[in-house]
Tab-separated table of C-alpha atoms in Angstrom:
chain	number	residue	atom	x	y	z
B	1	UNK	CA	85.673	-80.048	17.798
B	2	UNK	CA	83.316	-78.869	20.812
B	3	UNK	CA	84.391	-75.154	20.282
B	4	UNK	CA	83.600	-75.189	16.544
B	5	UNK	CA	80.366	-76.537	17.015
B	6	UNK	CA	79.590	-73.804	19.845
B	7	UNK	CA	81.400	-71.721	17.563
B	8	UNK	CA	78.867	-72.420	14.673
B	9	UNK	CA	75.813	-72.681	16.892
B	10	UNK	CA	76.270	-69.006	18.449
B	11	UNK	CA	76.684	-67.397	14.785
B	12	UNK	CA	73.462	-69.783	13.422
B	13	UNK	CA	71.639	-68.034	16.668
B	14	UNK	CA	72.888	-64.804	16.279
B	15	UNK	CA	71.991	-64.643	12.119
B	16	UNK	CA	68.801	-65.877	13.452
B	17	UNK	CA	68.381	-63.462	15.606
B	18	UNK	CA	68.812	-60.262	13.269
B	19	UNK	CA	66.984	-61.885	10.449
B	20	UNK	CA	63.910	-61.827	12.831
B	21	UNK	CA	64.615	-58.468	14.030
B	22	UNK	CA	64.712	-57.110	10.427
B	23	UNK	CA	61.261	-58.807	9.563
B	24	UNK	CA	59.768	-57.318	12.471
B	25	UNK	CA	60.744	-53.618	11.613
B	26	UNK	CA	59.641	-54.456	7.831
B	27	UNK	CA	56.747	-55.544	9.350
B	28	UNK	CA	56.037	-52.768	11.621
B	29	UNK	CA	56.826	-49.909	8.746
B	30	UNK	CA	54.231	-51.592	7.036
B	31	UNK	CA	51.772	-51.344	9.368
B	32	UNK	CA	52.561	-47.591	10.064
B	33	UNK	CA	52.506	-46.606	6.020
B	34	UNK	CA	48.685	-48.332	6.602
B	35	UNK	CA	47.983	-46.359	8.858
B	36	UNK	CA	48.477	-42.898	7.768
B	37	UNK	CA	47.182	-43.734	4.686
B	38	UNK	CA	44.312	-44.238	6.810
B	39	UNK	CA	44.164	-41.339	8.402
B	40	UNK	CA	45.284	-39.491	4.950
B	41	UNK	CA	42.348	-41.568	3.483
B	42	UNK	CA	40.059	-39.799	6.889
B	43	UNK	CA	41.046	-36.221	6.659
B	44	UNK	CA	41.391	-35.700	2.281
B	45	UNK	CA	39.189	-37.871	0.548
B	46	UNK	CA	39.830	-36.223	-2.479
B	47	UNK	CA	43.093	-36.237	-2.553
B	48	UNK	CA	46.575	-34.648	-0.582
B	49	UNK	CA	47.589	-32.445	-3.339
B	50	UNK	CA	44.482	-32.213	-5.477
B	51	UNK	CA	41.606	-31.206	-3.082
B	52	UNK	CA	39.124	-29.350	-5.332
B	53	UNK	CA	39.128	-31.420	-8.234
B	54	UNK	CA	36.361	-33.915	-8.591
B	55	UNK	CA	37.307	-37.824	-8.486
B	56	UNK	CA	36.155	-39.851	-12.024
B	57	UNK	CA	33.143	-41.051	-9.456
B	58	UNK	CA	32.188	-37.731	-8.445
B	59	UNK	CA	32.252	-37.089	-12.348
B	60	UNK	CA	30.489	-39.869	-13.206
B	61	UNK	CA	27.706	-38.956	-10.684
B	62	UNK	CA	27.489	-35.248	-12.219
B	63	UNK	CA	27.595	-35.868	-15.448
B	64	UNK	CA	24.161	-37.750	-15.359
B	65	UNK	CA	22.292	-35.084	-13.146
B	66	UNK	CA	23.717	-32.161	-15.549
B	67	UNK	CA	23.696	-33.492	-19.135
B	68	UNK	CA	20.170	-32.393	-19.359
B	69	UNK	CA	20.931	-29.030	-18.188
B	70	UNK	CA	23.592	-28.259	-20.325
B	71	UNK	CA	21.737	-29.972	-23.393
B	72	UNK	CA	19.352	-27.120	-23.141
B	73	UNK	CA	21.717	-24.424	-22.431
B	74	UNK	CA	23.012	-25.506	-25.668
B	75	UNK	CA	19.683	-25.458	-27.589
B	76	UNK	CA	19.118	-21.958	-26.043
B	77	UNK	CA	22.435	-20.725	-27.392
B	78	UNK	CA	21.608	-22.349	-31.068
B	79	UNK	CA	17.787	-20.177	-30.812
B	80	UNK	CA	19.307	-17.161	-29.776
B	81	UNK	CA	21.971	-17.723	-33.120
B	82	UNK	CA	19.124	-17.890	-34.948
B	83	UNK	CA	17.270	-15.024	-33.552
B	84	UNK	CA	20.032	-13.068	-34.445
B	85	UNK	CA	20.839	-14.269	-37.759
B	86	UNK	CA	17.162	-13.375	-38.677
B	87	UNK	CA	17.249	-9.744	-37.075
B	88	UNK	CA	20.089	-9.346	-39.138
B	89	UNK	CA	18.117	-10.503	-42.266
B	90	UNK	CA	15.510	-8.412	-41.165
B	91	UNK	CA	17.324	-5.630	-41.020
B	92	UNK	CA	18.740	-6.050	-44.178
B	93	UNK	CA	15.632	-6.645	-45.856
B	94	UNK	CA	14.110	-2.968	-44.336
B	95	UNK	CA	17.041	-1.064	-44.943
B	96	UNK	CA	16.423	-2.703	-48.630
B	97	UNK	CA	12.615	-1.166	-48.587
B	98	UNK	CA	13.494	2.208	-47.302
B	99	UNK	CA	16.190	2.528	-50.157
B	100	UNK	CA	12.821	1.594	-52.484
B	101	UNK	CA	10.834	3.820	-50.899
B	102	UNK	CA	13.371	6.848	-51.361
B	103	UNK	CA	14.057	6.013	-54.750
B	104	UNK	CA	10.138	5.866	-55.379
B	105	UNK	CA	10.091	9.666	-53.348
B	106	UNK	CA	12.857	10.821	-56.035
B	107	UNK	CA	10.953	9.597	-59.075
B	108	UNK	CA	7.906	11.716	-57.423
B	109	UNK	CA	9.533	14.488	-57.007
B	110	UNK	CA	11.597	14.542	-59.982
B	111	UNK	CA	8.533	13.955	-61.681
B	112	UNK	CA	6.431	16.890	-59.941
B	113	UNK	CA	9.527	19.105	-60.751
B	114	UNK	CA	8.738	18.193	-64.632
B	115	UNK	CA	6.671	20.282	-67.247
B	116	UNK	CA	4.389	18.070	-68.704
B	117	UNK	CA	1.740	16.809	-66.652
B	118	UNK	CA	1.302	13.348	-68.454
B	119	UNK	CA	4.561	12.786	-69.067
B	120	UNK	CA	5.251	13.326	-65.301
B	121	UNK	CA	2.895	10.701	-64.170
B	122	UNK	CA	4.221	7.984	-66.572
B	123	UNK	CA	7.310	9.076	-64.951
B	124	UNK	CA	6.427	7.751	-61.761
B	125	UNK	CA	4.484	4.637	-63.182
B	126	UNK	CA	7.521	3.526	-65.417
B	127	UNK	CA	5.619	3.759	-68.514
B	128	UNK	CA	6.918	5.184	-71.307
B	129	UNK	CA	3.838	5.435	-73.882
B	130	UNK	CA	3.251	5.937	-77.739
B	131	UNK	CA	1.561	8.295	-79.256
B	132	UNK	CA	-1.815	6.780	-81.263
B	133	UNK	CA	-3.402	7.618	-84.437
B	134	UNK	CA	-4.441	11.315	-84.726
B	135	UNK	CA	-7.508	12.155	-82.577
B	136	UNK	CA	-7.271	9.116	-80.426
B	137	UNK	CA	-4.705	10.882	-77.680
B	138	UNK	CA	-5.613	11.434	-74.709
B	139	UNK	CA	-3.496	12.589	-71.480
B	140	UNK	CA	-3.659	12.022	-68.225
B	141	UNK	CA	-5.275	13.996	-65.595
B	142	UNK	CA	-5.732	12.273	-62.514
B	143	UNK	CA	-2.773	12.454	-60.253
B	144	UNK	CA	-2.069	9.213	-58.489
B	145	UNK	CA	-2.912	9.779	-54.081
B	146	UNK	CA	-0.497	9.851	-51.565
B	147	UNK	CA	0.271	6.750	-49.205
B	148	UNK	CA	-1.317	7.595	-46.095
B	149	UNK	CA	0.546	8.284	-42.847
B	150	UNK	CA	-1.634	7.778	-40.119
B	151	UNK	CA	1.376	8.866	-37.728
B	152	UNK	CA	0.957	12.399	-38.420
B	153	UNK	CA	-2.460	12.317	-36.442
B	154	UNK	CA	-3.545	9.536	-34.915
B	155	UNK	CA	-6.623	10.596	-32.830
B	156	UNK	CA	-7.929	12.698	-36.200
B	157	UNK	CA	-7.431	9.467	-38.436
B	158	UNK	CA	-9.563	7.226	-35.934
B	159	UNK	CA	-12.214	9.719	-36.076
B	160	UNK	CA	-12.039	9.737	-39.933
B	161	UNK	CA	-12.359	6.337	-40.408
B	162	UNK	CA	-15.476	6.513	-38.475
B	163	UNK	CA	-17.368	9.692	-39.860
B	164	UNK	CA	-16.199	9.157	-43.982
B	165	UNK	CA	-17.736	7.238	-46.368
B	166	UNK	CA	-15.369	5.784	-49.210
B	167	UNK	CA	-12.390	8.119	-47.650
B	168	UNK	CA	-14.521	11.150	-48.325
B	169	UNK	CA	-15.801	13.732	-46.078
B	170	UNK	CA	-17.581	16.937	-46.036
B	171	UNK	CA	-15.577	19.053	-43.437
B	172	UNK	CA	-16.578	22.804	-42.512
B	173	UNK	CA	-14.604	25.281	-39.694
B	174	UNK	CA	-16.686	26.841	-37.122
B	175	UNK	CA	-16.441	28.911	-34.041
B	176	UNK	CA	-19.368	30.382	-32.189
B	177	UNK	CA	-19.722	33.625	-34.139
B	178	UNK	CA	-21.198	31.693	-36.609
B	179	UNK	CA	-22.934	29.185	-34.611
B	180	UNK	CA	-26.011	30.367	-35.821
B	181	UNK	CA	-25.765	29.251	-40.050
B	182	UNK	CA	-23.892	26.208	-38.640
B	183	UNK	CA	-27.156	25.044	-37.080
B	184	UNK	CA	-29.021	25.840	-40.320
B	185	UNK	CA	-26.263	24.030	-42.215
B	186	UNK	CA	-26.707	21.341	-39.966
B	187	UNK	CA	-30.356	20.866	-40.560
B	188	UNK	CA	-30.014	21.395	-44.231
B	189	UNK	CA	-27.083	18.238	-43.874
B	190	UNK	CA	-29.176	16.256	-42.037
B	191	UNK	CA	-32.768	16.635	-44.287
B	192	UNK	CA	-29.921	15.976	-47.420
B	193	UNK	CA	-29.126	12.619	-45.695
B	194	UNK	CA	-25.304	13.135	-45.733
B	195	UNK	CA	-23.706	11.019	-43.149
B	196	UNK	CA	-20.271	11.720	-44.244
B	197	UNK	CA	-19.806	15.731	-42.165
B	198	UNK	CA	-17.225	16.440	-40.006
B	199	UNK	CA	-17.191	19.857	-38.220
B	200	UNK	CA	-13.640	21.135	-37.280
B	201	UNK	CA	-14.801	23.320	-33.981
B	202	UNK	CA	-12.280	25.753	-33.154
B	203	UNK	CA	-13.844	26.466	-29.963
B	204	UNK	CA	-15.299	24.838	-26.759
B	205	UNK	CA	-18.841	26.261	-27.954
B	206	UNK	CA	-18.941	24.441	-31.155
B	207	UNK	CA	-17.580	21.692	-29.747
B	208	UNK	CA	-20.391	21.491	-27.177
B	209	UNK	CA	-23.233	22.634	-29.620
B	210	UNK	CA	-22.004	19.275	-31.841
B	211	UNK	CA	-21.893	17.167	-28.766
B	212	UNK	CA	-25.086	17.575	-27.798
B	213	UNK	CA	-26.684	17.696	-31.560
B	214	UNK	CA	-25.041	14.381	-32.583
B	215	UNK	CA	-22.982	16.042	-34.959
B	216	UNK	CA	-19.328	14.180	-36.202
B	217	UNK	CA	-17.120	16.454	-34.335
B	218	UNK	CA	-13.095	17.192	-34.179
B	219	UNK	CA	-11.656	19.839	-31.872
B	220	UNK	CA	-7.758	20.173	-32.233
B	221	UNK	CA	-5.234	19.981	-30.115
B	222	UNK	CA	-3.879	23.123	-29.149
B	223	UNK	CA	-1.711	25.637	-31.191
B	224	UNK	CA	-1.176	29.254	-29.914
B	225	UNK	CA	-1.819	32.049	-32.545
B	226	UNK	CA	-3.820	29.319	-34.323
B	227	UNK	CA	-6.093	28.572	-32.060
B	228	UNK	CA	-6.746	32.737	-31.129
B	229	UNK	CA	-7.443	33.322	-35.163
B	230	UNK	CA	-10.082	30.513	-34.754
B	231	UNK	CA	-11.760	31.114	-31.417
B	232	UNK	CA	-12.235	34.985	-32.154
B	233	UNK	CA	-11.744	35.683	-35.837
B	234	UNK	CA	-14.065	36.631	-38.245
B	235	UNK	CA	-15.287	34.466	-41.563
B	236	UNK	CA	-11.984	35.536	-43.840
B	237	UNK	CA	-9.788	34.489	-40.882
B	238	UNK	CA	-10.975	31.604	-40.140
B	239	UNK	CA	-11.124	30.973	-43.720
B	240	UNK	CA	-7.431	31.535	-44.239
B	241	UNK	CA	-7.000	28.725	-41.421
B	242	UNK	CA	-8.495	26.277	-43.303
B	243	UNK	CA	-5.601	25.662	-45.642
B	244	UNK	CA	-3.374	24.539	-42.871
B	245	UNK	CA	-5.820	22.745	-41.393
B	246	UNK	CA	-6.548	20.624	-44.355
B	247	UNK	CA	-3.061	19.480	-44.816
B	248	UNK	CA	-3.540	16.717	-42.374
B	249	UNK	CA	-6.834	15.340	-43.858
B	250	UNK	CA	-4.924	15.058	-47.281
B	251	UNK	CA	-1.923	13.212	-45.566
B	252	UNK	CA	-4.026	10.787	-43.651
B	253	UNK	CA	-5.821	9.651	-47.321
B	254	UNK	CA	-9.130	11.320	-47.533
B	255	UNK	CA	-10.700	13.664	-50.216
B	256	UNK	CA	-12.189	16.885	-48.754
B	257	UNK	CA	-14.847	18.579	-49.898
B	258	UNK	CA	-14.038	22.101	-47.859
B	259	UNK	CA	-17.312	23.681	-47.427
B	260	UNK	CA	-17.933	27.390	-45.311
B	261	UNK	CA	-21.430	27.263	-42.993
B	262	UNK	CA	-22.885	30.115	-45.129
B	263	UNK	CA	-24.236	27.325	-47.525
B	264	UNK	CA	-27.577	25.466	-48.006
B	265	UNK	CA	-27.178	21.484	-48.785
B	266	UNK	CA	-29.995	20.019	-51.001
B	267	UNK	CA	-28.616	17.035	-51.984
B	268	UNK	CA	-25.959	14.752	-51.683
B	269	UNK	CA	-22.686	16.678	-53.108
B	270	UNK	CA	-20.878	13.318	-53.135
B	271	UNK	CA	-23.629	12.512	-56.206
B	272	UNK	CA	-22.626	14.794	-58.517
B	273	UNK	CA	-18.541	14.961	-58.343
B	274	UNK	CA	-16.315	13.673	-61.383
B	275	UNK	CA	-13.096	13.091	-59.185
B	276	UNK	CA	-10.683	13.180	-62.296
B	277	UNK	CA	-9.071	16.075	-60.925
B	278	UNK	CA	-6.783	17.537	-58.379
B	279	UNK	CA	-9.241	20.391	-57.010
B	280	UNK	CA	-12.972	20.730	-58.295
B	281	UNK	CA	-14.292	23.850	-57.148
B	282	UNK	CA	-17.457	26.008	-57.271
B	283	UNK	CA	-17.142	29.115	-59.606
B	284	UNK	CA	-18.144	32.661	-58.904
B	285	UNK	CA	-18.915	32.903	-62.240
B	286	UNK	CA	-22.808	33.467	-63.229
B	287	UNK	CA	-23.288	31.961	-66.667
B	288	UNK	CA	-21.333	30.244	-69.506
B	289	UNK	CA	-18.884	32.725	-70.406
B	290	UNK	CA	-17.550	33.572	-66.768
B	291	UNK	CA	-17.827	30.417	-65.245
B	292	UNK	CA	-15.908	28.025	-68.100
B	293	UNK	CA	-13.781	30.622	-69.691
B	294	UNK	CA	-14.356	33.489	-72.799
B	295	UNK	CA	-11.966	34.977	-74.792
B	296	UNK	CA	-11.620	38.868	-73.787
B	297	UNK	CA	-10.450	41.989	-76.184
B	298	UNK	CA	-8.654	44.128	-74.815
B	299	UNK	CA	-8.593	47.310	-77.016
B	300	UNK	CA	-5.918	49.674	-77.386
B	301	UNK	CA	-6.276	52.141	-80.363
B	302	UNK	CA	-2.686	54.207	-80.078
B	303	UNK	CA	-1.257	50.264	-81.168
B	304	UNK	CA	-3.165	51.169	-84.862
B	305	UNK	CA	-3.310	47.966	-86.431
B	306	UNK	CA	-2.313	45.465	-83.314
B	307	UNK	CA	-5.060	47.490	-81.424
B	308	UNK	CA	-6.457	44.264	-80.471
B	309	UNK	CA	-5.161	41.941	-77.890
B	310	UNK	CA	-6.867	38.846	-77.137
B	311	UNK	CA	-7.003	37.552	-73.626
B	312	UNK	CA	-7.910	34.179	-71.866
B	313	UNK	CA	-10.488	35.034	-68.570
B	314	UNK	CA	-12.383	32.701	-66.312
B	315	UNK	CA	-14.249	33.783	-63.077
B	316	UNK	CA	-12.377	32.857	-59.897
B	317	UNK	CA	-12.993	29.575	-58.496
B	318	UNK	CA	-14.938	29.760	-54.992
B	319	UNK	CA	-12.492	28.817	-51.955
B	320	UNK	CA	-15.315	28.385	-49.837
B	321	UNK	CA	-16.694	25.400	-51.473
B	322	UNK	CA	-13.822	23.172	-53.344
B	323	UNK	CA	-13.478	19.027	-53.770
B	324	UNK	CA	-9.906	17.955	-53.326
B	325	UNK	CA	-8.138	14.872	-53.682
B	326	UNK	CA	-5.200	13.776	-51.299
B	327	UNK	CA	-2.265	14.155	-54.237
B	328	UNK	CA	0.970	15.615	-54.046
B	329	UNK	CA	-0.155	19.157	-56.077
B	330	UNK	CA	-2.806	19.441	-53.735
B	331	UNK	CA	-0.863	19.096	-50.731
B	332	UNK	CA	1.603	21.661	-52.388
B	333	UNK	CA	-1.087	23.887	-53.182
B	334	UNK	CA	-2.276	24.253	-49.243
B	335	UNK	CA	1.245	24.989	-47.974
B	336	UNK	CA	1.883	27.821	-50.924
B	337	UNK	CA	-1.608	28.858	-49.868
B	338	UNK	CA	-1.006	29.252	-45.963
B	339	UNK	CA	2.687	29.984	-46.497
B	340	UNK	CA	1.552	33.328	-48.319
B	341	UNK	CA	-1.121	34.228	-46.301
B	342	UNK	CA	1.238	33.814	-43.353
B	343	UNK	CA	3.393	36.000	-44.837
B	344	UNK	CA	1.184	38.749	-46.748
B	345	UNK	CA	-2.114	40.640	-45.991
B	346	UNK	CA	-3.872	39.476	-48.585
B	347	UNK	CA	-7.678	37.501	-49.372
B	348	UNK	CA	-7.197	33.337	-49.397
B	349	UNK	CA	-9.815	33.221	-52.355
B	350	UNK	CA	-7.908	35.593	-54.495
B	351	UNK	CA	-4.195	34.025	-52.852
B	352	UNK	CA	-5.957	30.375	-53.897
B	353	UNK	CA	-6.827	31.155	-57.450
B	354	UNK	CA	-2.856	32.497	-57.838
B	355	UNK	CA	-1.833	29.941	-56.783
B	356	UNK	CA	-3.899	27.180	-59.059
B	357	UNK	CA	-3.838	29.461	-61.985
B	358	UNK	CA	-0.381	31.623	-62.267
B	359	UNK	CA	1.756	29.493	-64.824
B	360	UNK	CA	5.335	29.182	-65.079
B	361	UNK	CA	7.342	32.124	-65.768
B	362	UNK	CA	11.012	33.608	-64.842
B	363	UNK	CA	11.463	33.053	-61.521
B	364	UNK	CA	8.473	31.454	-60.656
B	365	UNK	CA	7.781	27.539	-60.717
B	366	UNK	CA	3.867	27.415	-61.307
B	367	UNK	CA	1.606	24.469	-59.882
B	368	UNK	CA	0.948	21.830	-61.426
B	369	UNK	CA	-2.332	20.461	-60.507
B	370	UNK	CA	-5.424	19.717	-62.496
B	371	UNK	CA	-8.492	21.736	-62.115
B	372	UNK	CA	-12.225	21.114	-62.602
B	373	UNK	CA	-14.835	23.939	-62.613
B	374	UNK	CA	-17.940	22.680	-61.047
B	375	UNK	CA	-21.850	23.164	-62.675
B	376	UNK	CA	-22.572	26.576	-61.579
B	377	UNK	CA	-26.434	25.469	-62.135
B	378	UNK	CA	-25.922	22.424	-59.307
B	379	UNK	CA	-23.632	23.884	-57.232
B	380	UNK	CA	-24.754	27.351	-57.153
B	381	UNK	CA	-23.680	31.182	-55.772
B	382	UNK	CA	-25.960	33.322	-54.471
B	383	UNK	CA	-25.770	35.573	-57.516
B	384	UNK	CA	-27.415	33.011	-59.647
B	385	UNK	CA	-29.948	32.305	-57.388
B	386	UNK	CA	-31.129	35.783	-56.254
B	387	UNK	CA	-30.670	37.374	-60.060
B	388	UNK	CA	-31.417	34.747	-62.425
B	389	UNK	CA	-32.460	31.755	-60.904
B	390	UNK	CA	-35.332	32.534	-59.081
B	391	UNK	CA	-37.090	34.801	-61.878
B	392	UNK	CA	-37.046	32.096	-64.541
B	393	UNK	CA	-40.388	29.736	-64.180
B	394	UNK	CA	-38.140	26.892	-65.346
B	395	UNK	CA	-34.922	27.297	-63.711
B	396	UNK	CA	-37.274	27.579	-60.856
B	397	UNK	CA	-38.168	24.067	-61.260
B	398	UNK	CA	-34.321	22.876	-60.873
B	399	UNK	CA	-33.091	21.688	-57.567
B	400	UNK	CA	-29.670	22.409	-56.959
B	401	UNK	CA	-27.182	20.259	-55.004
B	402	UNK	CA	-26.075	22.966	-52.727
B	403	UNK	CA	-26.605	26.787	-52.253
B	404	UNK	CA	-23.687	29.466	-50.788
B	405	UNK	CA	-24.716	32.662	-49.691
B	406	UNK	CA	-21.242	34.019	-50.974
B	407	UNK	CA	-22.415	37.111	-52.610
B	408	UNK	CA	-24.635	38.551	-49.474
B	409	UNK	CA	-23.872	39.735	-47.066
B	410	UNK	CA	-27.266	39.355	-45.119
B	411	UNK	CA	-26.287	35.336	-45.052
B	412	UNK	CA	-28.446	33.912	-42.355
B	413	UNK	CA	-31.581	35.712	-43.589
B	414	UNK	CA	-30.622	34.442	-46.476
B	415	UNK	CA	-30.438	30.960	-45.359
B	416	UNK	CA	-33.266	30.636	-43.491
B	417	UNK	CA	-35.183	31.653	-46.534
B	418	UNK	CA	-33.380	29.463	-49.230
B	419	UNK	CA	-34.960	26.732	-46.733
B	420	UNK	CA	-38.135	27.932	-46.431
B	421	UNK	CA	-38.053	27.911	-50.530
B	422	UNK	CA	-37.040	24.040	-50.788
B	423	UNK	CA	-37.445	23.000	-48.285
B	424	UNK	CA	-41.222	23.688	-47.197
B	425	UNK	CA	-42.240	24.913	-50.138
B	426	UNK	CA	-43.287	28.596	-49.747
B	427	UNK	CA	-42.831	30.142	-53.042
B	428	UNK	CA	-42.818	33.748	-51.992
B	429	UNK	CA	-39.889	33.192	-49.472
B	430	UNK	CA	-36.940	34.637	-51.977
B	431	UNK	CA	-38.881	37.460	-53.226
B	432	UNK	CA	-38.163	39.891	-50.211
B	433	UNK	CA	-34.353	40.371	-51.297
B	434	UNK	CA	-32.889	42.384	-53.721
B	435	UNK	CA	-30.857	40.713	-55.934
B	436	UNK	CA	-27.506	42.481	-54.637
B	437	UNK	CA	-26.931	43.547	-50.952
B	438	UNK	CA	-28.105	46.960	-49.920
């Protein structure tokens, strides 16, 4: 009985025994797994396999210190998609207007290229009209202006705007050989109270002479060949430059009246224009008959019984004194004007009057541009003056608007005296000329 009881007791120790050591090593694994998760915890503190991502605190943290940020990054990327949506509907909308404006250039064109001059302007207004009752038609003869493009000279147009007066100007070439009538043109301008005059100087001694004179003054911008015609030519080449010249003026929106310096100004021109055309000149002509037009027989007697042919003659319109409007004929009519006389040895006044008056024919597309013939009484040549004019008590009496010494060649003598005579007053200051040149 002893033994089994010892027997008993030594197993109930020994059980005892190796349940305690097994709860110790539980207990010491424990304690280890603590502490390297510890010392895990030390060293990654964002985690053993994930170390660059942020933990849902980290997060939480960011998202309130960059909500505002990205809120307007957002905003920004919603301005800039509608910035570009409207550049795109801008550019729509112009490529729209330039297709409008070529379609309106075709209809111009198409309509210049036409036969009839009234039909050709309804043409380009989209009008189609009716004819009225008999006597009551009436066409058209005022060609619509150009648009202006101040792009094609900047510096000129700011000058223009300054010097013209309802987008008209007086504008006269000059170099220094004829220095001398543009200071008695200038005085004559000036007495006339015309505000609106604009000398082109075509050298550095005109330029200076306006300068200092308080004359409206443009000097161009340099042009080889050009510029040597108008520093040293004489008064038919610089004439011939004026036709290229011009061209700008008429592209920029102003009417011209083109005047030479061999003329007188008594009054305002601007006074005593009609406008209704495309070029209103001063005639060569001397009375009725040559200046407006006659009917002329030319007389053949080997023809027997058609002998007679009748033919249509006016004098030539003066190039040296003309009123044009800035229209697409008139622009035409400059470049056929100074592409010829580029081309040809010829005269611009007699190249001019081709030009405006040759019509239509085989091979040949004639200009279309209306035409007025000035008063030859108001805006008078020196043939009137010198042969009629000033031996008639009552014509005597009449002042003219303006005076060119076209038909002399004595021109400042000329001048000078023409002043004297209206000017001051001295009767007798004509009657030393003859009435033609000697």
């Amino acid at each position: 009985m002893m033994a089994g009881r010892r027997d008993g007791l030594m197993r109930s120790a020994s059980g005892s025994n190796n349940q305690s050591l097994r709860t110790s090593r539980i207990a010491i694994a424990i304690a280890i797994g603590v502490l390297l998760g510890c010392v895990f915890a030390f060293f990654y503190p964002h985690g053993f396999f994930h170390p660059h991502y942020p933990s849902t605190s980290a997060i939480s943290r960011l998202s309130e210190s960059t909500y505002q940020e990205i809120s307007s990054d957002c905003e920004s990327n919603e301005r800039i998609d509608i910035l570009k949506a409207e550049i795109v509907r801008m550019t729509e909308k112009n490529a729209e207007l330039r297709k409008q404006v070529r379609e309106l250039n075709e209809k111009l064109r198409l309509a210049e290229q036409g036969t009839d001059t009234a039909q050709k302007q309804f043409l380009v207004l989209g009008e189609q009209p009716k004819a009225g009752p008999f006597g009551t038609v009436k066409s058209l003869r005022t060609n619509p202006t150009v648009v202006p493009d101040e792009s094609v000279n900047p510096r000129l147009a700011k000058i223009l705007e300054e010097v013209a007066v309802r987008k008209e100007l007086v504008v006269v070439l000059a170099n220094a050989n004829v220095q001398e009538m543009l200071e008695v043109q200038v005085s004559t301008v000036k007495k006339a109270g015309i505000p609106n005059y604009l000398v082109v100087a075509l050298d550095d001694e005109i330029e200076g002479y306006c300068k200092s004179n308080g004359v409206a003054v443009y000097k161009r911008d340099p042009d080889e060949g050009v510029d040597e015609i108008g520093r040293s030519g004489g008064n038919h080449a610089v004439s011939g430059l004026k036709f290229r010249i011009l061209r700008e003026f008429l592209q920029l929106g102003y009417s011209i009246l083109l005047s030479d310096v061999d003329i007188i100004y008594l009054r305002n021109p601007f006074d005593h224009l009609y406008r209704d055309s495309d070029v209103e000149s001063m005639t060569d002509g001397h009375n009725n008959a040559t200046a407006y037009g006659y009917n002329d027989v030319f007389d053949e007697p080997a023809m027997g019984w058609a002998r007679y042919a009748h033919t249509m003659r006016i004098w030539v319109f003066n190039s040296g004194f003309f009123y044009i409007r800035p229209t697409v004929p008139s622009i035409e009519l400059l470049d056929r004007v100074a592409d010829r006389l580029s081309k040809e040895k010829a005269w611009d006044q007699a190249v001019f009057n081709e030009v405006l008056f040759y019509p239509s024919h085989t091979g040949y597309q004639g200009l279309h541009a209306s035409k007025r013939t000035m008063d030859f009484y108001a805006f008078m040549n020196s043939k009137v003056l010198f042969k009629t004019v000033r031996k008639d008590p009552n014509l005597k009496k009449f002042k003219p608007v303006i005076i060119h010494i076209n038909y002399h060649p004595d021109k400042l003598p000329r001048m000078r005296a023409v002043v004297e005579y209206y000017f001051n007053g001295k009767q007798d200051a004509l009657d030393p000329f003859p009435d033609g040149s000697q």
